Structures are given as C-alpha cells and as structure tokens.
Amino acid sequence: MPVTDFGGTIKMRHCYYNESVGFFYNNSHKELTSYWRTKDVLVVALGLTVSVIVLLTNLLVISAIVINRRFHYPIYYLLGNLAAADLFAGIAYMFLMFHTGPRTAGLSLQTWFIRQSLLDTSLTASVVNLLAIAVERHQTVFTMQLHSSMSNQRVVILIICIWVTALLLGLIPSYGWHCLCDLGNCSRMAPLYSRSYLTFWALSNLVIFLIMVVVYTHIFVYVKRKMTRMSKHTSFHPRYKETMINLIKTVIIILSAFVICWTPGQVLLLLDGLACESCNVLAMEKYVLLLAEINSLINAIVYSYRDNEMRSTFRRILCFICYRNPKYSPASVKSNVPKRRILSQNGHSTMDSSL
C-alpha cells in the first residue's frame, strides 16, 4: 500500500492480510492459550448463562409488545427495538463464547472481525436505543402525557437510523479502520483493531452516556419540583404523586444500572485507545464485557417489569396453558388489571405508567 510521507517520498506500507490471528495477538502482547484454564471455563459458563437469560427475557418483551395492542405506541415500539438490540447482543455474546479461549487462535481474520463486529453493532444499538427512550421520556414527562405524539412513520425512521448507526460503527473496522497495515497502532484488547478506532468508539459511547445523564437529571429535577408544587394544592390527585415517585425510582435505577454496567468497559477501551502503557487493561477485559452484557438483561427488567400492563402480559404468555380453561381468558386478565389514571395539567386523564 503506497504511503506519502511529509517529504513527498512515496513508500510502500506492508499489510498483513495473510497472517494468522495469533500473529496480531503476539504483536499486541495479548496471551493466547492452547488449553482451557479454569478462569476461561468460568467466564464461558457464566457468559453462556447470561446470554440465554438475555435471549429469553427479551423474547418475552418482544412477544408481549406484539400480542398486546395497548403497547402499540411509540414508547413501546422503542422498547421493542431495545429488546431486539439486546436480543442481538445476547446472540453476539453467545457467538463470542463459542469462539473464545483456546479457539481464538484457530479463527481466520474474517471470523475474528465478524465476532467483534457483532458485539460492537449490538452493544451500540442498545446504547443508542437507551438514548432514544430517554429523549422520548423527556418529551412525554414535560408535556404531561403518557404516550408521545410521535407518528408511527417517525418511529420507524428513528429505529432505522438507530440500526444504521450501529451497523456503521460495528462494520467500520472490518472495512478499513483496523491495524492490519499499521502494526504499531494495534490495540491490546482487540489486537486487530486500531487504537484510534477504540478511542473514537469509547468517546462516542461516553458522550451518549453524558447526554443520557443530562436528560434523566433534567427529568428527575422537574418531577421533584412538580411533585412539591402540586402537593400544595387541595386538588392534587394522590395517583399523580404515586406516579411521580415511581418515575423517580425508575430514573434512579436506569442511571445506576447504566453507570455500573457501561462505564468500566468504556474507560478500559479509552485507556487502551490512548496507549496507556501502565494500565493493565487485559486483566479486566472479559469481566467488563460481561458486565456490559448484563445491562441487556437489566434493560428488560427496568423498562418492562415495572410496567403493570407489561407484567400482566408476561403472566398471560407464561401461563398460556391456562387459556384452555374457559373460565380464564385474556379478557378476564384485562378486566383484573386496574386502570389507574391521573389528571394532567390540562384536565385530561392519562393512564399511570412507571416508565
């Protein structure tokens, strides 16, 4: 590959497309083992367990949104897309577990890039989905509505943009932003990736994280002030206060889970991208990745299980055998779910939601 230096001289830069994965691991001083160590077995076993749980919980969320027409609104479409992204993350992480440890040395360069691209795409899609949901919740809370006024067409466009962004960030290394032609720029955590790409990817996610913190902090402050101001009025509806408290709890859980699960991995990637020689990034690599994957499980719990209607739909799906009993039907389940409504500022009633 021709490269022009500052003096205008054209030099040929050698690319290592025909080398093995082990060659790049040795170049980055990342250990490759030929046998299964105890910690490798534990990481794979734990990783596969988390992946299976992530797959089942997010399939449950998607099924609930599909079969219940009460969920056919923008926020639930975004939740469904988040569940799809987390489902994809579970598949990507499972693929990683079957191609890690001693098996890594036997991978072709293409398979290695596929393994990493699946992870990058799925995890990026989850993060961008979380940002989209944060913005949607911000809009609905400040307009005192249960559901966003966003049209279905805009929701579809938003979902497409989310996946296009995730695919671009995930596939960029495979199509050029790697270190196959620049061994001195190879990272330690991902020996075929360029350190500049890791820096870019980590900073992008940290910026999204910062935006989410700002959005949810704004929601938290607004809800707290609104609850204090409304409680002084005799017409203050008790259900409104309960809804506000639930919303604050949900916001705290969301922020805490996101910070705990994502920050360590992004910091490690950034340190690796900045070539921190004194930082032992490899020691915690697998564990921070597993922690980020656990966030895909927490998403399903936080965004779905705290919704009363969603819990009811979960029970209907899990207890589908009961439908054979004529005394038990979907209609009876719906009739047993209390329809809690609150009054907004303009006097219109809205159904309670913990989201």
Tab-separated table of C-alpha atoms in Angstrom:
chain	number	residue	atom	x	y	z
A	1	MET	CA	0.000	0.000	0.000
A	2	PRO	CA	1.586	3.334	-1.059
A	3	VAL	CA	2.047	5.987	1.646
A	4	THR	CA	3.382	9.509	1.158
A	5	ASP	CA	5.490	10.975	3.955
A	6	PHE	CA	5.963	14.678	4.771
A	7	GLY	CA	8.847	14.976	2.368
A	8	GLY	CA	6.739	13.799	-0.545
A	9	THR	CA	8.511	10.464	-0.806
A	10	ILE	CA	6.275	7.539	-1.684
A	11	LYS	CA	6.828	4.477	0.466
A	12	MET	CA	5.199	1.089	0.335
A	13	ARG	CA	3.429	0.121	3.560
A	14	HIS	CA	3.179	-3.613	4.044
A	15	CYS	CA	-0.189	-5.109	5.016
A	16	TYR	CA	-0.540	-8.403	6.840
A	17	TYR	CA	-3.771	-9.782	5.377
A	18	ASN	CA	-2.378	-13.303	5.131
A	19	GLU	CA	-1.176	-13.551	8.717
A	20	SER	CA	-2.951	-15.502	11.445
A	21	VAL	CA	-4.852	-14.115	14.425
A	22	GLY	CA	-2.024	-15.369	16.627
A	23	PHE	CA	0.416	-13.103	14.767
A	24	PHE	CA	-1.525	-9.980	15.804
A	25	TYR	CA	-2.026	-11.221	19.360
A	26	ASN	CA	1.724	-11.728	19.689
A	27	ASN	CA	2.278	-8.259	18.249
A	28	SER	CA	-0.005	-6.756	20.910
A	29	HIS	CA	1.417	-8.999	23.649
A	30	LYS	CA	-2.023	-10.446	24.345
A	31	GLU	CA	-1.905	-14.005	25.626
A	32	LEU	CA	-3.317	-16.840	23.532
A	33	THR	CA	-3.702	-20.176	25.278
A	34	SER	CA	-3.830	-23.603	23.682
A	35	TYR	CA	-5.734	-25.202	26.580
A	36	TRP	CA	-8.737	-24.379	28.744
A	37	ARG	CA	-7.825	-22.720	32.023
A	38	THR	CA	-10.188	-22.646	34.991
A	39	LYS	CA	-10.935	-18.957	34.581
A	40	ASP	CA	-11.654	-19.477	30.871
A	41	VAL	CA	-14.214	-22.169	31.678
A	42	LEU	CA	-15.829	-19.988	34.361
A	43	VAL	CA	-16.061	-16.964	32.073
A	44	VAL	CA	-17.572	-19.009	29.230
A	45	ALA	CA	-20.043	-20.780	31.530
A	46	LEU	CA	-21.151	-17.517	33.093
A	47	GLY	CA	-21.267	-15.800	29.710
A	48	LEU	CA	-23.453	-18.500	28.160
A	49	THR	CA	-25.785	-18.428	31.172
A	50	VAL	CA	-26.213	-14.665	30.922
A	51	SER	CA	-26.715	-14.922	27.144
A	52	VAL	CA	-29.510	-17.487	27.494
A	53	ILE	CA	-31.275	-15.372	30.130
A	54	VAL	CA	-30.907	-12.268	27.948
A	55	LEU	CA	-32.390	-14.126	24.967
A	56	LEU	CA	-35.381	-15.452	26.921
A	57	THR	CA	-36.230	-12.208	28.729
A	58	ASN	CA	-36.025	-10.062	25.616
A	59	LEU	CA	-38.023	-12.572	23.580
A	60	LEU	CA	-40.664	-12.286	26.292
A	61	VAL	CA	-40.662	-8.481	25.993
A	62	ILE	CA	-40.958	-8.573	22.200
A	63	SER	CA	-43.774	-11.125	22.358
A	64	ALA	CA	-45.666	-9.027	24.895
A	65	ILE	CA	-45.431	-5.902	22.741
A	66	VAL	CA	-46.567	-7.782	19.639
A	67	ILE	CA	-49.629	-9.504	21.132
A	68	ASN	CA	-50.923	-6.653	23.304
A	69	ARG	CA	-52.431	-3.811	21.294
A	70	ARG	CA	-52.165	-1.489	24.267
A	71	PHE	CA	-48.447	-1.450	23.602
A	72	HIS	CA	-48.795	-0.224	20.031
A	73	TYR	CA	-47.446	3.247	20.841
A	74	PRO	CA	-44.079	4.955	20.178
A	75	ILE	CA	-42.543	4.250	23.595
A	76	TYR	CA	-43.327	0.543	23.345
A	77	TYR	CA	-42.059	0.369	19.773
A	78	LEU	CA	-38.781	1.783	21.069
A	79	LEU	CA	-38.861	-0.690	23.943
A	80	GLY	CA	-39.406	-3.477	21.440
A	81	ASN	CA	-36.469	-2.250	19.398
A	82	LEU	CA	-34.362	-2.063	22.548
A	83	ALA	CA	-35.335	-5.649	23.323
A	84	ALA	CA	-34.394	-6.613	19.741
A	85	ALA	CA	-30.999	-4.929	20.152
A	86	ASP	CA	-30.454	-6.676	23.480
A	87	LEU	CA	-31.580	-9.949	21.901
A	88	PHE	CA	-28.976	-9.422	19.200
A	89	ALA	CA	-26.422	-8.624	21.927
A	90	GLY	CA	-27.216	-11.950	23.563
A	91	ILE	CA	-26.661	-13.761	20.268
A	92	ALA	CA	-23.412	-11.857	19.650
A	93	TYR	CA	-22.110	-12.638	23.119
A	94	MET	CA	-23.052	-16.296	22.742
A	95	PHE	CA	-21.160	-16.355	19.426
A	96	LEU	CA	-18.176	-14.873	21.271
A	97	MET	CA	-18.344	-17.545	23.975
A	98	PHE	CA	-18.176	-20.266	21.320
A	99	HIS	CA	-15.180	-18.581	19.646
A	100	THR	CA	-13.034	-17.530	22.595
A	101	GLY	CA	-10.339	-19.047	24.804
A	102	PRO	CA	-8.162	-21.627	23.010
A	103	ARG	CA	-10.468	-21.410	19.964
A	104	THR	CA	-9.345	-17.835	19.241
A	105	ALA	CA	-6.017	-18.936	17.775
A	106	GLY	CA	-7.798	-21.035	15.146
A	107	LEU	CA	-10.019	-18.209	13.879
A	108	SER	CA	-9.492	-16.665	10.469
A	109	LEU	CA	-9.170	-12.888	10.259
A	110	GLN	CA	-12.662	-12.698	8.735
A	111	THR	CA	-14.222	-14.741	11.541
A	112	TRP	CA	-12.444	-12.628	14.152
A	113	PHE	CA	-13.794	-9.420	12.571
A	114	ILE	CA	-17.295	-10.930	12.433
A	115	ARG	CA	-17.046	-11.834	16.129
A	116	GLN	CA	-16.075	-8.300	17.102
A	117	SER	CA	-18.464	-6.575	14.673
A	118	LEU	CA	-21.434	-8.472	16.106
A	119	LEU	CA	-20.529	-7.248	19.590
A	120	ASP	CA	-19.915	-3.656	18.522
A	121	THR	CA	-23.108	-3.461	16.484
A	122	SER	CA	-25.346	-4.975	19.136
A	123	LEU	CA	-23.936	-3.032	22.066
A	124	THR	CA	-24.037	0.248	20.110
A	125	ALA	CA	-27.657	-0.398	19.120
A	126	SER	CA	-28.569	-0.959	22.781
A	127	VAL	CA	-26.896	2.272	23.884
A	128	VAL	CA	-28.470	4.377	21.116
A	129	ASN	CA	-31.856	2.821	21.919
A	130	LEU	CA	-31.456	3.830	25.548
A	131	LEU	CA	-30.752	7.380	24.402
A	132	ALA	CA	-33.833	7.405	22.164
A	133	ILE	CA	-36.021	6.194	25.041
A	134	ALA	CA	-34.530	8.836	27.331
A	135	VAL	CA	-35.411	11.580	24.848
A	136	GLU	CA	-38.927	10.169	24.379
A	137	ARG	CA	-39.499	10.011	28.148
A	138	HIS	CA	-38.236	13.587	28.479
A	139	GLN	CA	-40.775	14.756	25.915
A	140	THR	CA	-43.736	12.944	27.453
A	141	VAL	CA	-42.947	13.902	31.054
A	142	PHE	CA	-42.665	17.591	30.216
A	143	THR	CA	-45.893	17.533	28.200
A	144	MET	CA	-47.702	15.547	30.929
A	145	GLN	CA	-48.671	12.767	28.530
A	146	LEU	CA	-48.483	9.003	28.774
A	147	HIS	CA	-47.582	8.470	25.122
A	148	SER	CA	-45.559	10.567	22.726
A	149	SER	CA	-47.298	12.357	19.867
A	150	MET	CA	-44.623	10.998	17.526
A	151	SER	CA	-46.149	9.366	14.460
A	152	ASN	CA	-45.530	5.725	13.594
A	153	GLN	CA	-43.659	6.839	10.487
A	154	ARG	CA	-41.210	8.879	12.563
A	155	VAL	CA	-40.744	5.973	14.956
A	156	VAL	CA	-39.854	3.684	12.043
A	157	ILE	CA	-37.389	6.255	10.690
A	158	LEU	CA	-35.848	6.612	14.153
A	159	ILE	CA	-35.468	2.838	14.515
A	160	ILE	CA	-33.863	2.608	11.067
A	161	CYS	CA	-31.426	5.393	11.991
A	162	ILE	CA	-30.527	3.558	15.189
A	163	TRP	CA	-29.616	0.378	13.336
A	164	VAL	CA	-27.799	2.206	10.518
A	165	THR	CA	-25.666	3.989	13.117
A	166	ALA	CA	-24.978	0.737	14.945
A	167	LEU	CA	-24.064	-1.093	11.732
A	168	LEU	CA	-21.740	1.679	10.589
A	169	LEU	CA	-19.880	1.756	13.890
A	170	GLY	CA	-19.755	-2.030	14.011
A	171	LEU	CA	-18.564	-2.607	10.441
A	172	ILE	CA	-16.108	0.288	10.060
A	173	PRO	CA	-13.121	-1.716	11.411
A	174	SER	CA	-13.771	-4.583	9.013
A	175	TYR	CA	-13.685	-2.219	6.039
A	176	GLY	CA	-10.506	-0.296	6.759
A	177	TRP	CA	-10.280	1.156	10.267
A	178	HIS	CA	-8.041	-1.645	11.502
A	179	CYS	CA	-4.320	-2.116	12.060
A	180	LEU	CA	-3.549	-4.807	9.504
A	181	CYS	CA	-1.367	-2.285	7.682
A	182	ASP	CA	-0.129	-0.458	10.784
A	183	LEU	CA	1.083	-2.889	13.436
A	184	GLY	CA	2.317	-0.105	15.666
A	185	ASN	CA	-1.231	1.185	16.080
A	186	CYS	CA	-2.805	-2.135	17.124
A	187	SER	CA	-4.708	-2.171	20.402
A	188	ARG	CA	-4.140	-4.654	23.197
A	189	MET	CA	-7.759	-5.540	23.963
A	190	ALA	CA	-8.671	-6.047	20.293
A	191	PRO	CA	-5.333	-6.819	18.558
A	192	LEU	CA	-6.705	-6.366	15.017
A	193	TYR	CA	-8.376	-3.038	15.803
A	194	SER	CA	-6.720	0.329	15.504
A	195	ARG	CA	-6.282	2.233	18.761
A	196	SER	CA	-7.760	5.310	17.095
A	197	TYR	CA	-10.986	3.410	16.430
A	198	LEU	CA	-11.226	2.262	20.043
A	199	THR	CA	-10.737	5.861	21.181
A	200	PHE	CA	-13.459	7.048	18.799
A	201	TRP	CA	-15.881	4.288	19.806
A	202	ALA	CA	-15.321	4.777	23.534
A	203	LEU	CA	-15.653	8.563	23.326
A	204	SER	CA	-18.858	8.229	21.256
A	205	ASN	CA	-20.434	5.998	23.877
A	206	LEU	CA	-19.267	8.210	26.735
A	207	VAL	CA	-20.806	11.247	25.025
A	208	ILE	CA	-24.098	9.356	24.687
A	209	PHE	CA	-23.791	8.403	28.331
A	210	LEU	CA	-23.280	12.057	29.293
A	211	ILE	CA	-26.328	13.110	27.255
A	212	MET	CA	-28.417	10.459	28.992
A	213	VAL	CA	-27.268	11.661	32.402
A	214	VAL	CA	-28.240	15.228	31.493
A	215	VAL	CA	-31.643	14.166	30.151
A	216	TYR	CA	-32.561	11.981	33.116
A	217	THR	CA	-31.218	14.515	35.616
A	218	HIS	CA	-33.466	17.111	33.999
A	219	ILE	CA	-36.415	14.725	34.310
A	220	PHE	CA	-35.538	13.984	37.931
A	221	VAL	CA	-35.338	17.672	38.908
A	222	TYR	CA	-38.547	18.520	37.045
A	223	VAL	CA	-40.521	15.653	38.593
A	224	LYS	CA	-39.302	16.514	42.082
A	225	ARG	CA	-40.252	20.190	41.726
A	226	LYS	CA	-43.570	19.320	40.122
A	227	MET	CA	-44.480	16.930	42.919
A	228	THR	CA	-43.593	19.504	45.592
A	229	ARG	CA	-45.587	22.258	43.889
A	230	MET	CA	-48.622	20.096	43.155
A	231	SER	CA	-48.763	18.698	46.702
A	232	LYS	CA	-49.576	22.190	47.994
A	233	HIS	CA	-52.871	22.253	46.100
A	234	THR	CA	-56.001	20.681	47.525
A	235	SER	CA	-56.869	19.356	44.077
A	236	PHE	CA	-53.654	17.336	43.980
A	237	HIS	CA	-54.513	13.839	42.824
A	238	PRO	CA	-52.953	11.082	45.025
A	239	ARG	CA	-52.343	8.879	41.970
A	240	TYR	CA	-50.268	11.663	40.439
A	241	LYS	CA	-47.932	11.689	43.448
A	242	GLU	CA	-47.575	7.908	43.296
A	243	THR	CA	-46.764	8.090	39.592
A	244	MET	CA	-44.130	10.761	40.179
A	245	ILE	CA	-42.476	8.694	42.930
A	246	ASN	CA	-42.422	5.606	40.685
A	247	LEU	CA	-40.894	7.676	37.907
A	248	ILE	CA	-38.136	8.965	40.177
A	249	LYS	CA	-37.349	5.412	41.295
A	250	THR	CA	-37.214	4.241	37.692
A	251	VAL	CA	-34.870	7.092	36.737
A	252	ILE	CA	-32.506	6.243	39.620
A	253	ILE	CA	-32.465	2.545	38.643
A	254	ILE	CA	-31.814	3.376	34.979
A	255	LEU	CA	-28.934	5.733	35.703
A	256	SER	CA	-27.374	3.437	38.303
A	257	ALA	CA	-27.547	0.361	36.063
A	258	PHE	CA	-26.138	2.234	33.085
A	259	VAL	CA	-23.243	3.735	35.048
A	260	ILE	CA	-22.334	0.443	36.722
A	261	CYS	CA	-22.565	-1.684	33.578
A	262	TRP	CA	-21.092	0.587	30.917
A	263	THR	CA	-18.575	2.981	32.438
A	264	PRO	CA	-15.850	0.412	33.316
A	265	GLY	CA	-15.750	-1.025	29.784
A	266	GLN	CA	-15.724	2.364	28.081
A	267	VAL	CA	-12.934	3.597	30.348
A	268	LEU	CA	-10.845	0.488	29.590
A	269	LEU	CA	-11.364	0.935	25.843
A	270	LEU	CA	-10.402	4.589	26.086
A	271	LEU	CA	-7.250	3.793	28.077
A	272	ASP	CA	-6.302	1.140	25.529
A	273	GLY	CA	-7.007	3.521	22.656
A	274	LEU	CA	-4.799	6.171	24.273
A	275	ALA	CA	-1.998	3.597	24.619
A	276	CYS	CA	-1.753	3.751	28.400
A	277	GLU	CA	1.329	1.600	28.985
A	278	SER	CA	0.932	1.451	32.772
A	279	CYS	CA	-2.726	0.356	32.587
A	280	ASN	CA	-3.331	-3.393	32.764
A	281	VAL	CA	-6.454	-3.312	30.573
A	282	LEU	CA	-6.280	-7.018	29.712
A	283	ALA	CA	-6.771	-8.137	33.312
A	284	MET	CA	-10.396	-6.916	33.432
A	285	GLU	CA	-11.325	-7.181	29.750
A	286	LYS	CA	-13.652	-10.202	29.862
A	287	TYR	CA	-15.341	-9.121	33.079
A	288	VAL	CA	-16.248	-5.613	31.931
A	289	LEU	CA	-17.619	-7.070	28.696
A	290	LEU	CA	-19.783	-9.458	30.707
A	291	LEU	CA	-20.924	-6.533	32.861
A	292	ALA	CA	-21.968	-4.604	29.751
A	293	GLU	CA	-23.893	-7.660	28.528
A	294	ILE	CA	-25.733	-7.880	31.857
A	295	ASN	CA	-27.120	-4.416	31.096
A	296	SER	CA	-29.094	-6.031	28.264
A	297	LEU	CA	-30.809	-8.135	30.914
A	298	ILE	CA	-31.368	-5.206	33.257
A	299	ASN	CA	-32.974	-3.209	30.428
A	300	ALA	CA	-35.734	-5.772	30.077
A	301	ILE	CA	-36.384	-5.725	33.817
A	302	VAL	CA	-36.298	-1.956	34.345
A	303	TYR	CA	-38.205	-0.843	31.272
A	304	SER	CA	-40.718	-3.666	31.179
A	305	TYR	CA	-41.263	-5.349	34.514
A	306	ARG	CA	-42.033	-2.046	36.266
A	307	ASP	CA	-44.955	-1.531	33.897
A	308	ASN	CA	-48.148	-3.072	35.320
A	309	GLU	CA	-49.653	-3.886	31.939
A	310	MET	CA	-46.409	-5.465	30.800
A	311	ARG	CA	-46.311	-7.678	33.884
A	312	SER	CA	-49.873	-8.761	33.209
A	313	THR	CA	-48.978	-9.643	29.611
A	314	PHE	CA	-45.957	-11.588	30.811
A	315	ARG	CA	-48.227	-13.679	33.018
A	316	ARG	CA	-50.545	-14.329	30.099
A	317	ILE	CA	-47.659	-15.537	27.960
A	318	LEU	CA	-46.059	-17.685	30.654
A	319	CYS	CA	-49.396	-19.172	31.711
A	320	PHE	CA	-50.769	-19.768	28.214
A	321	ILE	CA	-51.792	-23.280	29.250
A	322	CYS	CA	-54.431	-21.703	31.476
A	323	TYR	CA	-56.254	-20.466	28.384
A	324	ARG	CA	-57.605	-23.969	27.927
A	325	ASN	CA	-59.761	-23.290	30.949
A	326	PRO	CA	-62.932	-21.494	29.739
A	327	LYS	CA	-63.018	-19.529	32.998
A	328	TYR	CA	-59.655	-17.987	32.163
A	329	SER	CA	-59.293	-15.790	29.121
A	330	PRO	CA	-57.278	-12.768	28.001
A	331	ALA	CA	-60.363	-10.633	28.523
A	332	SER	CA	-60.613	-11.664	32.153
A	333	VAL	CA	-56.984	-10.784	32.655
A	334	LYS	CA	-57.521	-7.349	31.254
A	335	SER	CA	-60.556	-6.821	33.432
A	336	ASN	CA	-58.491	-7.646	36.515
A	337	VAL	CA	-55.823	-5.084	35.708
A	338	PRO	CA	-56.675	-1.820	37.443
A	339	LYS	CA	-56.775	1.094	35.070
A	340	ARG	CA	-55.067	3.769	37.085
A	341	ARG	CA	-55.490	7.217	35.688
A	342	ILE	CA	-54.162	10.573	36.679
A	343	LEU	CA	-55.093	14.098	35.783
A	344	SER	CA	-52.685	16.165	33.804
A	345	GLN	CA	-52.391	19.926	33.959
A	346	ASN	CA	-54.901	20.452	31.191
A	347	GLY	CA	-57.501	18.300	32.933
A	348	HIS	CA	-57.243	15.313	30.605
A	349	SER	CA	-56.820	11.914	32.177
A	350	THR	CA	-53.826	9.745	31.390
A	351	MET	CA	-53.105	6.164	32.362
A	352	ASP	CA	-50.448	5.697	35.006
A	353	SER	CA	-47.053	4.440	33.895
A	354	SER	CA	-43.831	3.857	35.768
A	355	LEU	CA	-41.781	4.482	32.653
